[in-house]
Amino acid sequence: MRPVHVYNTLTRRKELLRPVNPPVVGVYTCGPTVYDYAHVGNLRAYVFADTLRRVLETAGYQVRHVMNITDVGHLMSDADEGEDKMLAGARRERKTPLEIADHYTRAFFEHAQALNIRRPTVVCRATEHIPAMIQMVRTLLERGYAYEIGDGVYFDVSRFAEYGRLSGLDLEAQEAGARVGVNPEKRHPADFALWRKADPQHLMQWDSPWGRGYPGWHIECSAMSMQYLGDRIDIHTGGADHIPVHHENEIAQSDAVAGHRVVQVWMHNEFLLVDGGRMGKSLGNAYTLDDLRQRGFHPLAFRYFCLNAHYRTKLNFTWEALEAAARALDRLWEAVYQLASCHRPGGRPPAELEEAFGEAVRDDLGLPRALALVWQVVRDEPVPAPVALDLLSRWDEVLGLGLDEAAAGRLGPVADPIPAEVLSMVEERRVARAARDWERADAIRQRLGDMGYTVEDGPEGPRVRRLRAIDAGQ
Ligand code: AMP
Ligand code: ZN
């Protein structure tokens, strides 16, 4: 195994990863709340988790990747307020919560697959793990970490000395600034629901020692992560928004039950912004992968866009930026296709190049640096074609950009059938050129450019190519 360094949100520094049971690395990723389509911000979180997994695997580790599906208990606000998101989804579409969960879970995995996100080793649904959650709440009550009040069972944050450490929260200040309207029965405003008692008409409820009800969102992740990864988990991932509430609460629950620190390394991806601001359904800018496809972008253009920024930096989504990523990916696909059709004998790749790539990605997922090396290989041609192709193919184990497919001509400009309309314009232009009607030939070239095509005039006649990483349907 090669050494991997990762940034730990808990200790606020880069650390050498030391798994509890090498070569296995246990990774838990907070999964989607399946009440609606994931937006591209959510998808950035899963591209990040997938990249982490790929880096660990190429470093020689065996990754046991567990991801949950939240299909109950996540309320409209991450703190315990508002309606359950699943119920809101069910009401919106006049379906049952189960139908909603099934539909959006399927959509999520279809989108994930289109982004070359590998399916986690274990995918676990919250509603199928209620007994484990009840057991955990019971243990917390027995050990004095929780208390029961009118509407449910709550975690008592004052009993957990480390509460607030992940996010650097100051509990005292929080108490002083507590908003009016918090449940007056709670002992501390930061106390959070482990189990909620449900009204008889509530659509999702289970029997429990505290009456019928449903679990809190945070206990779901504690219970499922420990069920599948034990009480010493190497890495836990999620988006940065989860740091102050969801993950702070998970730490309190899991560590209180285990009696020691459960998660060793916490890793968080920064946010994807839209036009510099928040992405939100209500703002009309929460784009889904299908929105990108409808605008003609290949899903992998979005993956390239994500990899081109470090996961710990905010990334601003604009159509122009996505377009630039799509063009770059198209050029890359084109380049590997050209390399594959070149039959000169190869040699061995220079060790420094290989080393530099490995070091970049094993240094807290330095993907932008890794991509720069990819371009060095493509542009500067430091190695013969077959060697370059072999190198890029191996690097794609980390990148997941479909380079083998592109080399085989199944992705990218060469794979896109050129529409008949474009072909006839190319022919029209050829005829115009033969008649030395340069003005007309240029006008046609201009129109082709506007349509996303370029023509090159070679000895064998004109060659037309598509410019963008477009065409979704594949
Ligand atoms: P949810 O489905 O709301 O539970 O969120 C799924 C994942 O997406 C979580 O890891 C969130 O932290 C993450 N996430 C939500 N919004 C964004 C965003 N704009 N950029 C990056 N990650 C996000
Ligand atoms: Zn979670």
PDB file of C-alpha atoms in Angstrom, residues 24-236:
ATOM      1  CA  VAL A  24      -9.337  -2.755   4.193  1.00  0.00           C
ATOM      2  CA  VAL A  25     -10.466   0.867   4.517  1.00  0.00           C
ATOM      3  CA  GLY A  26     -13.989   1.420   5.790  1.00  0.00           C
ATOM      4  CA  VAL A  27     -15.634   4.496   4.267  1.00  0.00           C
ATOM      5  CA  TYR A  28     -19.105   5.748   5.139  1.00  0.00           C
ATOM      6  CA  THR A  29     -20.808   8.330   2.936  1.00  0.00           C
ATOM      7  CA  CYS A  30     -23.994  10.159   3.877  1.00  0.00           C
ATOM      8  CA  GLY A  31     -26.326   9.246   1.065  1.00  0.00           C
ATOM      9  CA  PRO A  32     -29.077  11.212  -0.633  1.00  0.00           C
ATOM     10  CA  THR A  33     -32.442  12.092   0.838  1.00  0.00           C
ATOM     11  CA  VAL A  34     -34.622  10.580  -1.857  1.00  0.00           C
ATOM     12  CA  TYR A  35     -37.553  13.010  -1.930  1.00  0.00           C
ATOM     13  CA  ASP A  36     -36.533  14.666  -5.191  1.00  0.00           C
ATOM     14  CA  TYR A  37     -33.874  14.465  -7.901  1.00  0.00           C
ATOM     15  CA  ALA A  38     -30.352  15.086  -6.648  1.00  0.00           C
ATOM     16  CA  HIS A  39     -29.059  18.439  -7.888  1.00  0.00           C
ATOM     17  CA  VAL A  40     -25.577  18.845  -9.287  1.00  0.00           C
ATOM     18  CA  GLY A  41     -24.393  20.184  -5.897  1.00  0.00           C
ATOM     19  CA  ASN A  42     -25.384  16.882  -4.288  1.00  0.00           C
ATOM     20  CA  LEU A  43     -23.682  15.079  -7.135  1.00  0.00           C
ATOM     21  CA  ARG A  44     -20.424  16.917  -6.444  1.00  0.00           C
ATOM     22  CA  ALA A  45     -20.463  15.240  -3.010  1.00  0.00           C
ATOM     23  CA  TYR A  46     -20.713  11.800  -4.616  1.00  0.00           C
ATOM     24  CA  VAL A  47     -18.094  12.477  -7.292  1.00  0.00           C
ATOM     25  CA  PHE A  48     -15.808  13.428  -4.393  1.00  0.00           C
ATOM     26  CA  ALA A  49     -16.572  10.249  -2.402  1.00  0.00           C
ATOM     27  CA  ASP A  50     -16.076   8.147  -5.536  1.00  0.00           C
ATOM     28  CA  THR A  51     -12.751   9.826  -6.272  1.00  0.00           C
ATOM     29  CA  LEU A  52     -11.615   9.113  -2.719  1.00  0.00           C
ATOM     30  CA  ARG A  53     -12.516   5.471  -3.178  1.00  0.00           C
ATOM     31  CA  ARG A  54     -10.682   5.252  -6.512  1.00  0.00           C
ATOM     32  CA  VAL A  55      -7.568   6.880  -5.060  1.00  0.00           C
ATOM     33  CA  LEU A  56      -7.553   4.447  -2.134  1.00  0.00           C
ATOM     34  CA  GLU A  57      -8.027   1.483  -4.450  1.00  0.00           C
ATOM     35  CA  THR A  58      -5.200   2.487  -6.753  1.00  0.00           C
ATOM     36  CA  ALA A  59      -3.033   2.989  -3.657  1.00  0.00           C
ATOM     37  CA  GLY A  60      -3.558  -0.726  -2.966  1.00  0.00           C
ATOM     38  CA  TYR A  61      -6.354  -0.591  -0.394  1.00  0.00           C
ATOM     39  CA  GLN A  62      -9.554  -2.597  -0.421  1.00  0.00           C
ATOM     40  CA  VAL A  63     -12.367  -0.150   0.138  1.00  0.00           C
ATOM     41  CA  ARG A  64     -15.512  -1.178   1.938  1.00  0.00           C
ATOM     42  CA  HIS A  65     -17.759   1.690   0.938  1.00  0.00           C
ATOM     43  CA  VAL A  66     -21.076   2.038   2.736  1.00  0.00           C
ATOM     44  CA  MET A  67     -23.711   4.595   1.757  1.00  0.00           C
ATOM     45  CA  ASN A  68     -27.163   5.069   3.184  1.00  0.00           C
ATOM     46  CA  ILE A  69     -30.366   6.138   1.509  1.00  0.00           C
ATOM     47  CA  THR A  70     -32.335   8.538   3.695  1.00  0.00           C
ATOM     48  CA  ASP A  71     -35.989   7.675   3.161  1.00  0.00           C
ATOM     49  CA  VAL A  72     -37.400   8.882   6.494  1.00  0.00           C
ATOM     50  CA  GLY A  73     -36.655  11.364   9.250  1.00  0.00           C
ATOM     51  CA  HIS A  74     -34.807  14.175   7.398  1.00  0.00           C
ATOM     52  CA  LEU A  75     -36.875  17.247   8.221  1.00  0.00           C
ATOM     53  CA  MET A  76     -37.022  20.384   6.103  1.00  0.00           C
ATOM     54  CA  SER A  77     -34.367  21.985   8.276  1.00  0.00           C
ATOM     55  CA  ASP A  78     -31.318  19.925   9.224  1.00  0.00           C
ATOM     56  CA  ALA A  79     -32.066  20.765  12.853  1.00  0.00           C
ATOM     57  CA  ASP A  80     -35.314  19.162  13.959  1.00  0.00           C
ATOM     58  CA  GLU A  81     -37.816  21.479  12.380  1.00  0.00           C
ATOM     59  CA  GLY A  82     -40.413  21.362   9.651  1.00  0.00           C
ATOM     60  CA  GLU A  83     -42.071  18.542   7.818  1.00  0.00           C
ATOM     61  CA  ASP A  84     -40.336  15.293   6.889  1.00  0.00           C
ATOM     62  CA  LYS A  85     -38.887  15.781   3.391  1.00  0.00           C
ATOM     63  CA  MET A  86     -40.264  12.405   2.275  1.00  0.00           C
ATOM     64  CA  LEU A  87     -43.781  13.394   3.312  1.00  0.00           C
ATOM     65  CA  ALA A  88     -43.444  16.706   1.507  1.00  0.00           C
ATOM     66  CA  GLY A  89     -42.348  14.794  -1.621  1.00  0.00           C
ATOM     67  CA  ALA A  90     -45.248  12.355  -1.303  1.00  0.00           C
ATOM     68  CA  ARG A  91     -47.776  15.169  -0.923  1.00  0.00           C
ATOM     69  CA  ARG A  92     -46.286  17.082  -3.870  1.00  0.00           C
ATOM     70  CA  GLU A  93     -46.644  14.090  -6.172  1.00  0.00           C
ATOM     71  CA  ARG A  94     -49.696  12.432  -4.589  1.00  0.00           C
ATOM     72  CA  LYS A  95     -47.808   9.205  -4.058  1.00  0.00           C
ATOM     73  CA  THR A  96     -46.812   7.132  -1.059  1.00  0.00           C
ATOM     74  CA  PRO A  97     -43.453   7.834   0.611  1.00  0.00           C
ATOM     75  CA  LEU A  98     -42.304   4.384  -0.537  1.00  0.00           C
ATOM     76  CA  GLU A  99     -43.112   5.152  -4.179  1.00  0.00           C
ATOM     77  CA  ILE A 100     -41.273   8.455  -3.870  1.00  0.00           C
ATOM     78  CA  ALA A 101     -38.253   6.740  -2.304  1.00  0.00           C
ATOM     79  CA  ASP A 102     -38.138   4.035  -4.987  1.00  0.00           C
ATOM     80  CA  HIS A 103     -38.408   6.480  -7.848  1.00  0.00           C
ATOM     81  CA  TYR A 104     -35.732   8.906  -6.649  1.00  0.00           C
ATOM     82  CA  THR A 105     -33.386   6.162  -5.490  1.00  0.00           C
ATOM     83  CA  ARG A 106     -33.474   4.676  -8.971  1.00  0.00           C
ATOM     84  CA  ALA A 107     -32.932   8.102 -10.532  1.00  0.00           C
ATOM     85  CA  PHE A 108     -30.015   8.754  -8.181  1.00  0.00           C
ATOM     86  CA  PHE A 109     -28.181   5.579  -9.180  1.00  0.00           C
ATOM     87  CA  GLU A 110     -28.851   6.185 -12.857  1.00  0.00           C
ATOM     88  CA  HIS A 111     -27.262   9.624 -12.536  1.00  0.00           C
ATOM     89  CA  ALA A 112     -24.407   8.241 -10.449  1.00  0.00           C
ATOM     90  CA  GLN A 113     -23.703   5.601 -13.071  1.00  0.00           C
ATOM     91  CA  ALA A 114     -23.696   8.184 -15.855  1.00  0.00           C
ATOM     92  CA  LEU A 115     -21.030  10.026 -13.858  1.00  0.00           C
ATOM     93  CA  ASN A 116     -18.949   6.830 -13.552  1.00  0.00           C
ATOM     94  CA  ILE A 117     -19.547   6.808  -9.799  1.00  0.00           C
ATOM     95  CA  ARG A 118     -18.977   3.240  -8.649  1.00  0.00           C
ATOM     96  CA  ARG A 119     -21.782   1.674  -6.696  1.00  0.00           C
ATOM     97  CA  PRO A 120     -20.887   1.483  -2.992  1.00  0.00           C
ATOM     98  CA  THR A 121     -20.152  -1.955  -1.542  1.00  0.00           C
ATOM     99  CA  VAL A 122     -23.212  -1.608   0.691  1.00  0.00           C
ATOM    100  CA  VAL A 123     -26.247   0.602   0.076  1.00  0.00           C
ATOM    101  CA  CYS A 124     -28.572   0.688   3.080  1.00  0.00           C
ATOM    102  CA  ARG A 125     -32.018   2.193   3.379  1.00  0.00           C
ATOM    103  CA  ALA A 126     -32.976   3.870   6.633  1.00  0.00           C
ATOM    104  CA  THR A 127     -36.472   2.346   6.707  1.00  0.00           C
ATOM    105  CA  GLU A 128     -34.948  -1.144   6.618  1.00  0.00           C
ATOM    106  CA  HIS A 129     -32.827  -0.519   9.717  1.00  0.00           C
ATOM    107  CA  ILE A 130     -35.336   0.787  12.245  1.00  0.00           C
ATOM    108  CA  PRO A 131     -34.642  -1.947  14.874  1.00  0.00           C
ATOM    109  CA  ALA A 132     -30.905  -1.063  14.933  1.00  0.00           C
ATOM    110  CA  MET A 133     -31.812   2.592  15.471  1.00  0.00           C
ATOM    111  CA  ILE A 134     -34.244   1.774  18.272  1.00  0.00           C
ATOM    112  CA  GLN A 135     -31.553  -0.320  19.941  1.00  0.00           C
ATOM    113  CA  MET A 136     -29.107   2.557  19.781  1.00  0.00           C
ATOM    114  CA  VAL A 137     -31.594   5.021  21.277  1.00  0.00           C
ATOM    115  CA  ARG A 138     -32.287   2.528  24.043  1.00  0.00           C
ATOM    116  CA  THR A 139     -28.581   2.280  24.853  1.00  0.00           C
ATOM    117  CA  LEU A 140     -28.243   6.068  24.917  1.00  0.00           C
ATOM    118  CA  LEU A 141     -31.175   6.300  27.352  1.00  0.00           C
ATOM    119  CA  GLU A 142     -29.738   3.569  29.589  1.00  0.00           C
ATOM    120  CA  ARG A 143     -26.390   5.344  29.747  1.00  0.00           C
ATOM    121  CA  GLY A 144     -27.943   8.688  30.596  1.00  0.00           C
ATOM    122  CA  TYR A 145     -27.123  10.420  27.293  1.00  0.00           C
ATOM    123  CA  ALA A 146     -30.771  10.868  26.355  1.00  0.00           C
ATOM    124  CA  TYR A 147     -34.122  11.794  27.865  1.00  0.00           C
ATOM    125  CA  GLU A 148     -37.737  11.366  26.877  1.00  0.00           C
ATOM    126  CA  ILE A 149     -40.164  14.290  26.630  1.00  0.00           C
ATOM    127  CA  GLY A 150     -43.644  14.824  25.207  1.00  0.00           C
ATOM    128  CA  ASP A 151     -42.804  14.593  21.518  1.00  0.00           C
ATOM    129  CA  GLY A 152     -39.876  12.199  21.541  1.00  0.00           C
ATOM    130  CA  VAL A 153     -36.492  11.111  22.828  1.00  0.00           C
ATOM    131  CA  TYR A 154     -33.666  13.649  22.737  1.00  0.00           C
ATOM    132  CA  PHE A 155     -29.887  13.534  22.998  1.00  0.00           C
ATOM    133  CA  ASP A 156     -28.580  15.586  25.923  1.00  0.00           C
ATOM    134  CA  VAL A 157     -25.617  17.477  24.444  1.00  0.00           C
ATOM    135  CA  SER A 158     -24.457  18.684  27.872  1.00  0.00           C
ATOM    136  CA  ARG A 159     -23.570  15.057  28.683  1.00  0.00           C
ATOM    137  CA  PHE A 160     -21.130  14.836  25.784  1.00  0.00           C
ATOM    138  CA  ALA A 161     -18.057  16.917  26.544  1.00  0.00           C
ATOM    139  CA  GLU A 162     -16.742  16.948  22.974  1.00  0.00           C
ATOM    140  CA  TYR A 163     -19.964  18.281  21.459  1.00  0.00           C
ATOM    141  CA  GLY A 164     -19.123  21.061  19.011  1.00  0.00           C
ATOM    142  CA  ARG A 165     -15.529  20.021  18.413  1.00  0.00           C
ATOM    143  CA  LEU A 166     -15.924  19.105  14.735  1.00  0.00           C
ATOM    144  CA  SER A 167     -17.344  22.489  13.795  1.00  0.00           C
ATOM    145  CA  GLY A 168     -15.769  24.577  16.549  1.00  0.00           C
ATOM    146  CA  LEU A 169     -19.236  25.397  17.892  1.00  0.00           C
ATOM    147  CA  ASP A 170     -19.529  27.174  21.175  1.00  0.00           C
ATOM    148  CA  LEU A 171     -22.437  25.628  23.062  1.00  0.00           C
ATOM    149  CA  GLU A 172     -22.658  28.443  25.605  1.00  0.00           C
ATOM    150  CA  ALA A 173     -22.928  31.066  22.884  1.00  0.00           C
ATOM    151  CA  GLN A 174     -25.502  28.945  21.135  1.00  0.00           C
ATOM    152  CA  GLU A 175     -27.585  28.724  24.254  1.00  0.00           C
ATOM    153  CA  ALA A 176     -27.463  32.482  24.763  1.00  0.00           C
ATOM    154  CA  GLY A 177     -28.478  33.094  21.158  1.00  0.00           C
ATOM    155  CA  ALA A 178     -31.150  30.424  21.110  1.00  0.00           C
ATOM    156  CA  ARG A 179     -34.066  31.268  18.901  1.00  0.00           C
ATOM    157  CA  VAL A 180     -37.498  31.624  20.370  1.00  0.00           C
ATOM    158  CA  GLY A 181     -39.822  28.864  19.431  1.00  0.00           C
ATOM    159  CA  VAL A 182     -37.556  25.951  20.243  1.00  0.00           C
ATOM    160  CA  ASN A 183     -39.305  23.142  22.044  1.00  0.00           C
ATOM    161  CA  PRO A 184     -39.474  24.430  25.664  1.00  0.00           C
ATOM    162  CA  GLU A 185     -39.244  20.901  27.039  1.00  0.00           C
ATOM    163  CA  LYS A 186     -35.746  20.480  25.599  1.00  0.00           C
ATOM    164  CA  ARG A 187     -32.998  20.936  28.171  1.00  0.00           C
ATOM    165  CA  HIS A 188     -30.656  22.683  25.753  1.00  0.00           C
ATOM    166  CA  PRO A 189     -31.455  24.258  22.377  1.00  0.00           C
ATOM    167  CA  ALA A 190     -28.838  22.053  20.697  1.00  0.00           C
ATOM    168  CA  ASP A 191     -30.402  18.835  22.052  1.00  0.00           C
ATOM    169  CA  PHE A 192     -31.663  16.891  19.060  1.00  0.00           C
ATOM    170  CA  ALA A 193     -34.308  14.259  18.392  1.00  0.00           C
ATOM    171  CA  LEU A 194     -33.297  10.602  18.380  1.00  0.00           C
ATOM    172  CA  TRP A 195     -36.864   9.369  18.089  1.00  0.00           C
ATOM    173  CA  ARG A 196     -40.035  11.305  17.349  1.00  0.00           C
ATOM    174  CA  LYS A 197     -43.503  10.320  18.425  1.00  0.00           C
ATOM    175  CA  ALA A 198     -45.897  10.421  15.497  1.00  0.00           C
ATOM    176  CA  ASP A 199     -49.492  11.572  15.147  1.00  0.00           C
ATOM    177  CA  PRO A 200     -51.803   8.700  14.201  1.00  0.00           C
ATOM    178  CA  GLN A 201     -52.177  10.097  10.654  1.00  0.00           C
ATOM    179  CA  HIS A 202     -48.411  10.382  10.102  1.00  0.00           C
ATOM    180  CA  LEU A 203     -47.616   8.185   7.079  1.00  0.00           C
ATOM    181  CA  MET A 204     -44.370   6.687   8.347  1.00  0.00           C
ATOM    182  CA  GLN A 205     -44.332   5.180  11.817  1.00  0.00           C
ATOM    183  CA  TRP A 206     -43.018   2.163  13.651  1.00  0.00           C
ATOM    184  CA  ASP A 207     -43.537   0.637  17.116  1.00  0.00           C
ATOM    185  CA  SER A 208     -40.949   1.533  19.713  1.00  0.00           C
ATOM    186  CA  PRO A 209     -40.594   1.477  23.504  1.00  0.00           C
ATOM    187  CA  TRP A 210     -41.652   5.168  23.364  1.00  0.00           C
ATOM    188  CA  GLY A 211     -44.789   4.643  21.354  1.00  0.00           C
ATOM    189  CA  ARG A 212     -45.259   4.710  17.605  1.00  0.00           C
ATOM    190  CA  GLY A 213     -43.004   7.082  15.753  1.00  0.00           C
ATOM    191  CA  TYR A 214     -39.973   7.463  13.520  1.00  0.00           C
ATOM    192  CA  PRO A 215     -36.225   7.920  13.931  1.00  0.00           C
ATOM    193  CA  GLY A 216     -34.302  11.183  13.805  1.00  0.00           C
ATOM    194  CA  TRP A 217     -32.143  11.673  10.716  1.00  0.00           C
ATOM    195  CA  HIS A 218     -28.845  11.665  12.628  1.00  0.00           C
ATOM    196  CA  ILE A 219     -29.372   8.340  14.441  1.00  0.00           C
ATOM    197  CA  GLU A 220     -29.876   6.688  11.055  1.00  0.00           C
ATOM    198  CA  CYS A 221     -26.309   7.328   9.990  1.00  0.00           C
ATOM    199  CA  SER A 222     -24.845   6.369  13.379  1.00  0.00           C
ATOM    200  CA  ALA A 223     -26.767   3.099  13.472  1.00  0.00           C
ATOM    201  CA  MET A 224     -26.121   2.068   9.866  1.00  0.00           C
ATOM    202  CA  SER A 225     -22.460   3.108   9.768  1.00  0.00           C
ATOM    203  CA  MET A 226     -21.715   1.080  12.897  1.00  0.00           C
ATOM    204  CA  GLN A 227     -23.784  -1.885  11.765  1.00  0.00           C
ATOM    205  CA  TYR A 228     -21.764  -2.209   8.554  1.00  0.00           C
ATOM    206  CA  LEU A 229     -18.361  -0.851   9.550  1.00  0.00           C
ATOM    207  CA  GLY A 230     -18.091  -1.541  13.264  1.00  0.00           C
ATOM    208  CA  ASP A 231     -17.171   0.883  16.005  1.00  0.00           C
ATOM    209  CA  ARG A 232     -13.899   2.045  14.435  1.00  0.00           C
ATOM    210  CA  ILE A 233     -14.562   3.628  11.075  1.00  0.00           C
ATOM    211  CA  ASP A 234     -11.625   4.854   9.015  1.00  0.00           C
ATOM    212  CA  ILE A 235     -13.270   7.644   6.983  1.00  0.00           C
ATOM    213  CA  HIS A 236     -16.646   9.357   6.958  1.00  0.00           C
TER     214      HIS A 236
END
